[in-house]
Amino acid sequence: NNLLMATMFQIYLTTFGFGINFITSLCGLQLIPFMLNPIFESSSVSDFWGKRWNLVVHGLLKRGVYKPVRSKYSRLAASTATFIASGVFHEWLLSIVFYSDSEDGSCSPICYSPGYGRNTLFFVWNSILIGLEYAIGGAAIFQLCRKHLPITLVSLMVASTALPTVHWFTNDYVRSDYFRDAGIGFPLIIRMTDE
């Protein structure tokens, strides 16, 4: 289920952000929030990616890619370049997380070999959605929806534009048992078997 996987990522990143914020607060530092409930409170695709999802990485990409490209080209070109850079960055992360555990580059049973390219395709799809928002997002129907529907419903409609492709992003994490392994840091509810 793509909505479930997207929500799991939101929960994991939010919790990770709380942990990092707690640790840095002990040192007298305060960080920006990691996430601002993007799946259930976004009013548009650009609101989801630009103001709510993974704000730390967003800030880096905005300063490192969007603004330099935007200074010479359109906002659509800058957004597309930023999403492509994010896709390449996530592909790089996969190569770090899912490393080969043998000298010849092969994978033993404890290693997972990701399928590269899907993360970048996911982010390219989202750049297309941003382009569509730039082109038709101001239409009366969208303004009426934002104004008169509950934000949770609007946000789920926004998220549904990307949900058909979320598996391009989450597939490697699901197949590699990322959620099972990351679950070590979270309280788990499991069924007890009668023996």
C-alpha positions as a Python dict, from the first residue, in 0.01 Angstrom:
ca = {
    (1, 'N'): (0, 0, 0),
    (2, 'N'): (164, 322, -119),
    (3, 'L'): (-18, 548, 129),
    (4, 'L'): (92, 326, 416),
    (5, 'M'): (457, 331, 300),
    (6, 'A'): (452, 710, 252),
    (7, 'T'): (300, 752, 599),
    (8, 'M'): (563, 518, 747),
    (9, 'F'): (839, 729, 592),
    (10, 'Q'): (678, 1041, 735),
    (11, 'I'): (658, 883, 1082),
    (12, 'Y'): (1016, 755, 1069),
    (13, 'L'): (1161, 1084, 946),
    (14, 'T'): (953, 1286, 1192),
    (15, 'T'): (1062, 1067, 1483),
    (16, 'F'): (1424, 1080, 1367),
    (17, 'G'): (1393, 1459, 1351),
    (18, 'F'): (1254, 1474, 1705),
    (19, 'G'): (1548, 1264, 1823),
    (20, 'I'): (1804, 1485, 1651),
    (21, 'N'): (1630, 1799, 1782),
    (22, 'F'): (1632, 1658, 2136),
    (23, 'I'): (2003, 1574, 2119),
    (24, 'T'): (2097, 1913, 1979),
    (25, 'S'): (1879, 2090, 2236),
    (26, 'L'): (2093, 1932, 2507),
    (27, 'C'): (2384, 2121, 2350),
    (28, 'G'): (2187, 2446, 2351),
    (29, 'L'): (2105, 2437, 1980),
    (30, 'Q'): (1765, 2446, 1815),
    (31, 'L'): (1704, 2301, 1468),
    (32, 'I'): (1419, 2357, 1228),
    (33, 'P'): (1153, 2086, 1237),
    (34, 'F'): (1218, 1790, 1007),
    (35, 'M'): (859, 1746, 892),
    (36, 'L'): (535, 1941, 924),
    (37, 'N'): (278, 1663, 868),
    (38, 'P'): (292, 1684, 488),
    (39, 'I'): (65, 1390, 405),
    (40, 'F'): (-226, 1522, 611),
    (41, 'E'): (-184, 1903, 604),
    (42, 'S'): (-53, 2006, 258),
    (43, 'S'): (-264, 2240, 49),
    (44, 'S'): (-74, 2180, -278),
    (45, 'V'): (211, 1980, -427),
    (46, 'S'): (448, 2275, -382),
    (47, 'D'): (330, 2314, -21),
    (48, 'F'): (401, 1943, 36),
    (49, 'W'): (756, 1953, -104),
    (50, 'G'): (847, 2314, -30),
    (51, 'K'): (710, 2374, 319),
    (52, 'R'): (639, 2039, 485),
    (53, 'W'): (844, 1735, 368),
    (54, 'N'): (1200, 1686, 497),
    (55, 'L'): (1274, 2053, 553),
    (56, 'V'): (1643, 1998, 624),
    (57, 'V'): (1710, 1843, 282),
    (58, 'H'): (1471, 2095, 126),
    (59, 'G'): (1682, 2381, 263),
    (60, 'L'): (2002, 2229, 126),
    (61, 'L'): (1851, 2172, -218),
    (62, 'K'): (1696, 2517, -225),
    (63, 'R'): (2028, 2687, -151),
    (64, 'G'): (2244, 2449, -353),
    (65, 'V'): (2032, 2389, -663),
    (66, 'Y'): (1707, 2587, -686),
    (67, 'K'): (1838, 2939, -622),
    (68, 'P'): (2146, 2913, -847),
    (69, 'V'): (1938, 2769, -1134),
    (70, 'R'): (1652, 3014, -1071),
    (71, 'S'): (1891, 3309, -1099),
    (72, 'K'): (1933, 3223, -1470),
    (73, 'Y'): (1626, 3021, -1567),
    (74, 'S'): (1252, 2986, -1499),
    (75, 'R'): (1108, 2854, -1175),
    (76, 'L'): (996, 2541, -1362),
    (77, 'A'): (1354, 2477, -1479),
    (78, 'A'): (1482, 2541, -1126),
    (79, 'S'): (1220, 2308, -974),
    (80, 'T'): (1296, 2035, -1227),
    (81, 'A'): (1671, 2064, -1165),
    (82, 'T'): (1608, 2047, -790),
    (83, 'F'): (1393, 1734, -816),
    (84, 'I'): (1648, 1565, -1042),
    (85, 'A'): (1924, 1654, -794),
    (86, 'S'): (1710, 1508, -514),
    (87, 'G'): (1664, 1188, -715),
    (88, 'V'): (2038, 1159, -776),
    (89, 'F'): (2103, 1229, -407),
    (90, 'H'): (1864, 953, -303),
    (91, 'E'): (2024, 713, -551),
    (92, 'W'): (2359, 794, -388),
    (93, 'L'): (2207, 727, -44),
    (94, 'L'): (2093, 385, -168),
    (95, 'S'): (2448, 307, -275),
    (96, 'I'): (2569, 396, 76),
    (97, 'V'): (2295, 215, 271),
    (98, 'F'): (2278, -93, 48),
    (99, 'Y'): (2647, -152, -3),
    (100, 'S'): (2799, -468, -135),
    (101, 'D'): (2949, -672, 147),
    (102, 'S'): (3212, -856, -53),
    (103, 'E'): (3529, -754, -232),
    (104, 'D'): (3407, -869, -575),
    (105, 'G'): (3097, -644, -549),
    (106, 'S'): (2848, -928, -522),
    (107, 'C'): (2578, -947, -261),
    (108, 'S'): (2562, -1217, 2),
    (109, 'P'): (2230, -1312, 163),
    (110, 'I'): (2264, -1031, 420),
    (111, 'C'): (2308, -765, 151),
    (112, 'Y'): (2041, -612, -70),
    (113, 'S'): (2108, -488, -422),
    (114, 'P'): (1879, -192, -502),
    (115, 'G'): (1734, -114, -841),
    (116, 'Y'): (1882, 220, -934),
    (117, 'G'): (1685, 480, -1126),
    (118, 'R'): (1347, 443, -957),
    (119, 'N'): (1414, 716, -699),
    (120, 'T'): (1509, 959, -973),
    (121, 'L'): (1197, 867, -1174),
    (122, 'F'): (985, 929, -863),
    (123, 'F'): (1132, 1278, -823),
    (124, 'V'): (1101, 1353, -1196),
    (125, 'W'): (730, 1262, -1169),
    (126, 'N'): (695, 1507, -881),
    (127, 'S'): (865, 1780, -1086),
    (128, 'I'): (598, 1718, -1352),
    (129, 'L'): (330, 1761, -1084),
    (130, 'I'): (489, 2092, -979),
    (131, 'G'): (488, 2201, -1345),
    (132, 'L'): (118, 2114, -1367),
    (133, 'E'): (54, 2311, -1050),
    (134, 'Y'): (232, 2613, -1201),
    (135, 'A'): (22, 2578, -1517),
    (136, 'I'): (-327, 2506, -1379),
    (137, 'G'): (-307, 2527, -998),
    (138, 'G'): (-471, 2869, -995),
    (139, 'A'): (-785, 2740, -1167),
    (140, 'A'): (-1110, 2815, -988),
    (141, 'I'): (-1185, 2450, -909),
    (142, 'F'): (-857, 2409, -718),
    (143, 'Q'): (-909, 2735, -532),
    (144, 'L'): (-1261, 2627, -432),
    (145, 'C'): (-1132, 2292, -307),
    (146, 'R'): (-863, 2459, -95),
    (147, 'K'): (-1111, 2708, 43),
    (148, 'H'): (-1408, 2483, 119),
    (149, 'L'): (-1282, 2130, 182),
    (150, 'P'): (-1120, 2012, 507),
    (151, 'I'): (-739, 2040, 489),
    (152, 'T'): (-698, 1666, 552),
    (153, 'L'): (-910, 1586, 246),
    (154, 'V'): (-727, 1843, 33),
    (155, 'S'): (-395, 1703, 152),
    (156, 'L'): (-495, 1345, 72),
    (157, 'M'): (-598, 1462, -276),
    (158, 'V'): (-256, 1630, -312),
    (159, 'A'): (-76, 1317, -190),
    (160, 'S'): (-282, 1101, -426),
    (161, 'T'): (-115, 1270, -723),
    (162, 'A'): (216, 1113, -622),
    (163, 'L'): (87, 792, -462),
    (164, 'P'): (77, 590, -787),
    (165, 'T'): (457, 628, -809),
    (166, 'V'): (554, 614, -440),
    (167, 'H'): (660, 252, -480),
    (168, 'W'): (939, 374, -711),
    (169, 'F'): (1082, 541, -401),
    (170, 'T'): (982, 301, -124),
    (171, 'N'): (1032, -35, -299),
    (172, 'D'): (1403, -70, -217),
    (173, 'Y'): (1344, 20, 146),
    (174, 'V'): (1056, -226, 183),
    (175, 'R'): (1237, -514, 7),
    (176, 'S'): (1555, -460, 209),
    (177, 'D'): (1371, -482, 544),
    (178, 'Y'): (1452, -118, 620),
    (179, 'F'): (1129, -78, 818),
    (180, 'R'): (1191, -397, 1015),
    (181, 'D'): (1547, -291, 1097),
    (182, 'A'): (1452, 70, 1169),
    (183, 'G'): (1171, -60, 1390),
    (184, 'I'): (1432, -152, 1650),
    (185, 'G'): (1419, 209, 1763),
    (186, 'F'): (1041, 215, 1787),
    (187, 'P'): (808, 42, 2030),
    (188, 'L'): (644, -248, 1853),
    (189, 'I'): (312, -419, 1903),
    (190, 'I'): (332, -780, 1800),
    (191, 'R'): (96, -1076, 1824),
    (192, 'M'): (193, -1318, 2098),
    (193, 'T'): (160, -1681, 1999),
    (194, 'D'): (12, -1935, 2233),
    (195, 'E'): (253, -2215, 2301),
}
